[in-house]
Short mmCIF file of C-alpha atoms in Angstrom, two decimals:
data_model
loop_
_atom_site.label_atom_id
_atom_site.label_comp_id
_atom_site.label_asym_id
_atom_site.label_seq_id
_atom_site.Cartn_x
_atom_site.Cartn_y
_atom_site.Cartn_z
CA UNK A 107 0.00 0.00 0.00
CA UNK A 108 1.13 3.52 -0.79
CA UNK A 109 -1.03 4.92 2.03
CA UNK A 110 0.94 4.45 5.28
CA UNK A 111 -1.99 5.43 7.52
CA UNK A 112 -4.29 2.86 5.89
CA UNK A 113 -1.53 0.24 6.03
CA UNK A 114 -0.96 0.78 9.76
CA UNK A 115 -4.68 0.72 10.57
CA UNK A 116 -5.30 -2.44 8.55
CA UNK A 117 -2.31 -4.16 10.15
CA UNK A 118 -3.65 -3.22 13.58
CA UNK A 119 -7.07 -4.68 12.73
CA UNK A 120 -5.57 -7.94 11.44
CA UNK A 121 -3.63 -8.41 14.68
CA UNK A 122 -6.47 -7.37 16.99
CA UNK A 123 -8.10 -10.81 17.08
CA UNK A 124 -11.62 -9.43 17.55
CA UNK A 125 -14.13 -8.13 15.01
CA UNK A 126 -11.52 -8.45 12.29
CA UNK A 127 -13.84 -8.61 9.26
CA UNK A 128 -16.13 -5.77 10.36
CA UNK A 129 -13.26 -3.50 11.43
CA UNK A 130 -11.32 -4.29 8.25
CA UNK A 131 -14.29 -3.12 6.14
CA UNK A 132 -14.69 -0.01 8.30
CA UNK A 133 -11.07 1.00 7.71
CA UNK A 134 -11.38 0.45 3.96
CA UNK A 135 -14.41 2.74 3.81
CA UNK A 136 -12.23 5.59 5.10
CA UNK A 137 -9.86 5.24 2.13
CA UNK A 138 -11.84 4.94 -1.16
CA UNK A 139 -8.79 4.34 -3.37
CA UNK A 140 -7.50 1.59 -1.08
CA UNK A 141 -11.01 0.10 -0.94
CA UNK A 142 -11.18 0.02 -4.75
CA UNK A 143 -7.77 -1.64 -4.98
CA UNK A 144 -8.70 -4.22 -2.35
CA UNK A 145 -11.92 -5.26 -4.11
CA UNK A 146 -10.15 -5.56 -7.48
CA UNK A 147 -7.41 -7.66 -5.89
CA UNK A 148 -9.91 -9.84 -4.02
CA UNK A 149 -12.11 -10.41 -7.08
CA UNK A 150 -9.15 -11.48 -9.22
CA UNK A 151 -7.99 -13.98 -6.62
CA UNK A 152 -11.50 -15.37 -6.14
CA UNK A 153 -11.95 -15.74 -9.89
CA UNK A 154 -8.62 -17.55 -10.26
CA UNK A 155 -9.35 -19.80 -7.26
CA UNK A 156 -12.82 -20.80 -8.49
CA UNK A 157 -11.57 -21.34 -12.04
CA UNK A 158 -8.71 -23.57 -10.83
CA UNK A 159 -11.12 -25.56 -8.64
CA UNK A 160 -13.56 -26.08 -11.53
CA UNK A 161 -10.76 -27.02 -13.92
CA UNK A 162 -9.52 -29.63 -11.44
CA UNK A 163 -13.00 -31.20 -11.57
CA UNK A 164 -13.08 -31.06 -15.39
CA UNK A 165 -9.71 -32.79 -15.46
CA UNK A 166 -11.09 -35.59 -13.26
CA UNK A 167 -14.10 -35.85 -15.60
CA UNK A 168 -11.80 -36.10 -18.62
CA UNK A 169 -12.85 -32.73 -20.04
CA UNK A 170 -10.69 -29.95 -21.48
CA UNK A 171 -9.77 -27.17 -19.08
CA UNK A 172 -11.48 -23.82 -19.52
CA UNK A 173 -9.40 -20.75 -20.27
CA UNK A 174 -11.02 -18.15 -18.04
CA UNK A 175 -8.80 -15.14 -17.53
CA UNK A 176 -9.98 -12.37 -15.19
CA UNK A 177 -9.69 -8.80 -16.39
CA UNK A 178 -6.61 -7.11 -15.03
CA UNK A 179 -6.39 -3.45 -14.08
CA UNK A 180 -2.93 -2.62 -15.40
CA UNK A 181 -2.60 0.36 -13.08
CA UNK A 182 -2.94 -1.97 -10.09
CA UNK A 183 -0.07 -4.12 -11.35
CA UNK A 184 2.22 -1.10 -11.43
CA UNK A 185 0.94 0.04 -8.03
CA UNK A 186 1.99 -3.24 -6.42
CA UNK A 187 4.85 -4.45 -8.61
CA UNK A 188 7.92 -3.00 -10.32
CA UNK A 189 9.39 -4.15 -13.62
CA UNK A 190 13.11 -3.90 -14.42
CA UNK A 191 15.22 -4.72 -17.44
CA UNK A 192 17.13 -7.97 -16.95
CA UNK A 193 20.65 -7.53 -15.60
CA UNK A 194 22.76 -10.70 -15.56
CA UNK A 195 24.98 -9.72 -12.62
CA UNK A 196 21.98 -8.79 -10.49
CA UNK A 197 19.29 -11.26 -11.58
CA UNK A 198 20.86 -14.46 -12.89
CA UNK A 199 21.23 -16.15 -9.49
CA UNK A 200 17.62 -15.39 -8.55
CA UNK A 201 16.31 -16.70 -11.87
CA UNK A 202 18.18 -19.99 -11.48
CA UNK A 203 16.82 -20.38 -7.94
CA UNK A 204 13.29 -19.84 -9.21
CA UNK A 205 13.89 -22.14 -12.16
CA UNK A 206 14.81 -24.94 -9.75
CA UNK A 207 11.55 -24.40 -7.84
CA UNK A 208 9.53 -24.38 -11.08
CA UNK A 209 11.13 -27.63 -12.26
CA UNK A 210 10.26 -29.30 -8.95
CA UNK A 211 6.69 -27.99 -9.23
CA UNK A 212 5.90 -29.09 -12.79
CA UNK A 213 7.79 -32.40 -12.44
CA UNK A 214 6.76 -33.19 -8.88
CA UNK A 215 5.73 -36.76 -9.78
CA UNK A 216 9.01 -37.56 -11.51
CA UNK A 217 11.97 -39.18 -9.68
CA UNK A 218 14.40 -36.75 -8.06
CA UNK A 219 17.16 -37.90 -10.41
CA UNK A 220 15.04 -36.85 -13.41
CA UNK A 221 14.10 -33.50 -11.86
CA UNK A 222 17.74 -32.71 -11.12
CA UNK A 223 18.85 -33.76 -14.60
CA UNK A 224 16.22 -31.51 -16.20
CA UNK A 225 17.18 -28.58 -13.98
CA UNK A 226 20.87 -29.02 -14.88
CA UNK A 227 19.93 -29.13 -18.57
CA UNK A 228 17.88 -25.90 -18.29
CA UNK A 229 20.56 -24.22 -16.17
CA UNK A 230 23.36 -25.06 -18.63
CA UNK A 231 21.22 -23.85 -21.50
CA UNK A 232 20.41 -20.60 -19.69
CA UNK A 233 24.10 -20.02 -18.88
CA UNK A 234 25.03 -20.63 -22.51
CA UNK A 235 22.59 -18.00 -23.76
CA UNK A 236 23.55 -15.64 -20.94
CA UNK A 237 27.07 -15.48 -22.34
CA UNK A 238 25.61 -13.94 -25.53
CA UNK A 239 23.81 -11.16 -23.64
CA UNK A 240 20.21 -12.00 -22.90
CA UNK A 241 17.54 -9.31 -22.76
CA UNK A 242 14.26 -9.25 -20.89
CA UNK A 243 12.47 -8.13 -17.75
CA UNK A 244 12.08 -9.18 -14.14
CA UNK A 245 9.26 -8.29 -11.77
CA UNK A 246 9.46 -7.61 -8.03
CA UNK A 247 6.81 -6.91 -5.43
CA UNK A 248 6.89 -3.85 -3.18
CA UNK A 249 8.37 -6.15 -0.51
CA UNK A 250 11.24 -6.87 -2.96
CA UNK A 251 10.06 -10.45 -3.58
CA UNK A 252 10.98 -11.94 -6.94
CA UNK A 253 7.65 -12.11 -8.80
CA UNK A 254 8.62 -13.25 -12.30
CA UNK A 255 11.00 -13.04 -15.22
CA UNK A 256 11.21 -13.28 -18.98
CA UNK A 257 14.42 -13.40 -21.02
CA UNK A 258 15.32 -13.91 -24.66
CA UNK A 259 18.50 -14.21 -26.70
CA UNK A 260 19.69 -14.30 -30.29
CA UNK A 261 19.93 -17.89 -31.49
CA UNK A 262 23.17 -17.27 -33.40
CA UNK A 263 24.98 -14.29 -34.85
CA UNK A 264 23.87 -15.50 -38.28
CA UNK A 265 20.21 -15.01 -37.34
CA UNK A 266 20.12 -11.68 -35.53
CA UNK A 267 16.47 -11.01 -36.39
CA UNK A 268 15.25 -14.21 -34.73
CA UNK A 269 15.15 -14.50 -30.95
CA UNK A 270 14.59 -17.49 -28.69
CA UNK A 271 12.84 -17.34 -25.32
CA UNK A 272 15.22 -18.59 -22.62
CA UNK A 273 13.07 -18.16 -19.50
CA UNK A 274 9.51 -17.17 -18.67
CA UNK A 275 7.83 -17.95 -15.36
CA UNK A 276 5.95 -16.46 -12.43
CA UNK A 277 6.02 -17.99 -8.91
CA UNK A 278 2.77 -19.69 -7.94
CA UNK A 279 1.85 -17.12 -5.27
CA UNK A 280 1.88 -14.31 -7.86
CA UNK A 281 -0.03 -16.04 -10.67
CA UNK A 282 -3.37 -14.74 -11.87
CA UNK A 283 -2.45 -11.07 -11.40
CA UNK A 284 -1.47 -10.32 -15.00
CA UNK A 285 2.28 -10.28 -14.36
CA UNK A 286 3.09 -12.85 -17.05
CA UNK A 287 0.98 -11.05 -19.64
CA UNK A 288 2.59 -7.70 -18.82
CA UNK A 289 6.12 -9.12 -19.00
CA UNK A 290 5.43 -10.84 -22.33
CA UNK A 291 3.96 -7.66 -23.84
CA UNK A 292 6.93 -5.60 -22.60
CA UNK A 293 9.40 -8.13 -23.97
CA UNK A 294 7.78 -8.21 -27.42
CA UNK A 295 7.64 -4.39 -27.53
CA UNK A 296 11.32 -4.17 -26.58
CA UNK A 297 12.34 -6.72 -29.23
CA UNK A 298 10.33 -4.88 -31.88
CA UNK A 299 12.00 -1.60 -30.91
CA UNK A 300 15.35 -3.31 -31.46
CA UNK A 301 14.22 -4.43 -34.93
CA UNK A 302 13.83 -8.12 -34.13
CA UNK A 303 11.32 -9.97 -36.30
CA UNK A 304 10.62 -13.37 -34.77
CA UNK A 305 10.43 -14.95 -31.32
CA UNK A 306 10.60 -18.72 -30.94
CA UNK A 307 9.63 -20.59 -27.78
CA UNK A 308 10.87 -24.19 -27.78
CA UNK A 309 8.66 -26.85 -26.21
CA UNK A 310 11.15 -27.29 -23.38
CA UNK A 311 10.17 -23.82 -22.08
CA UNK A 312 6.39 -24.28 -22.28
CA UNK A 313 4.12 -25.44 -19.48
CA UNK A 314 0.36 -26.01 -19.74
CA UNK A 315 -0.43 -22.76 -17.89
CA UNK A 316 1.47 -20.75 -20.53
CA UNK A 317 -0.31 -22.03 -23.64
CA UNK A 318 -3.54 -19.95 -23.39
CA UNK A 319 -1.51 -16.75 -22.87
CA UNK A 320 0.69 -17.48 -25.89
CA UNK A 321 -2.30 -18.08 -28.16
CA UNK A 322 -4.02 -14.88 -26.99
CA UNK A 323 -0.83 -12.94 -27.68
CA UNK A 324 -0.66 -14.11 -31.30
CA UNK A 325 1.74 -17.05 -31.11
CA UNK A 326 1.15 -19.98 -33.43
CA UNK A 327 2.01 -23.57 -32.64
CA UNK A 328 4.74 -25.14 -34.73
CA UNK A 329 6.51 -28.50 -34.77
CA UNK A 330 8.90 -27.83 -31.89
CA UNK A 331 7.20 -25.07 -29.94
CA UNK A 332 5.58 -21.69 -30.57
CA UNK A 333 6.39 -18.80 -32.90
CA UNK A 334 5.27 -15.19 -33.21
CA UNK A 335 5.97 -12.49 -35.79
CA UNK A 336 6.96 -9.42 -33.79
#
């Protein structure tokens, strides 16, 4: 929150232990802008939660998951999160830490040996592209928590107009807030500004939760991944 008085009062209510819900609403009514932000935030989370619950049932029933994406107020994203251009010296270690967590999440039912082998493969690949100067963005919360990243690199010097996505993920606690969509849009705009023409995403970098976003953004599926004309 950018309103210290509201922040302090809400914190006090949450730690009071009595009449929390009523007092929380009373404090919000005193700060209309904070109240608006809270309801937008709450509605997005509720929509994501209900959609995930219903999709889990559809999966059990053998049906295709629904792609329901709540509307995102872009101004709220920039109120609560900051976006920075990728800097290898500053961000590489954090990205590799998060990559390890993502691998363990999406491959949780695989043996540890397989998970570690896949992480080492992704890490080596990321380090290889990092040596050729990757570009992209990272996102952090107001509490300085790492909230996501996207990076891309030239495939070879012989194909300077074609870029390959080398990382793109958002930690589970920050999903559903529009961070991934904002990072992808910013990355594509930056590549276009630098006169790049194509962005390829190999299958190795794609999880199920990414596919709907890629299709909405204009990517087309190809034999070994996804492709978009910038």
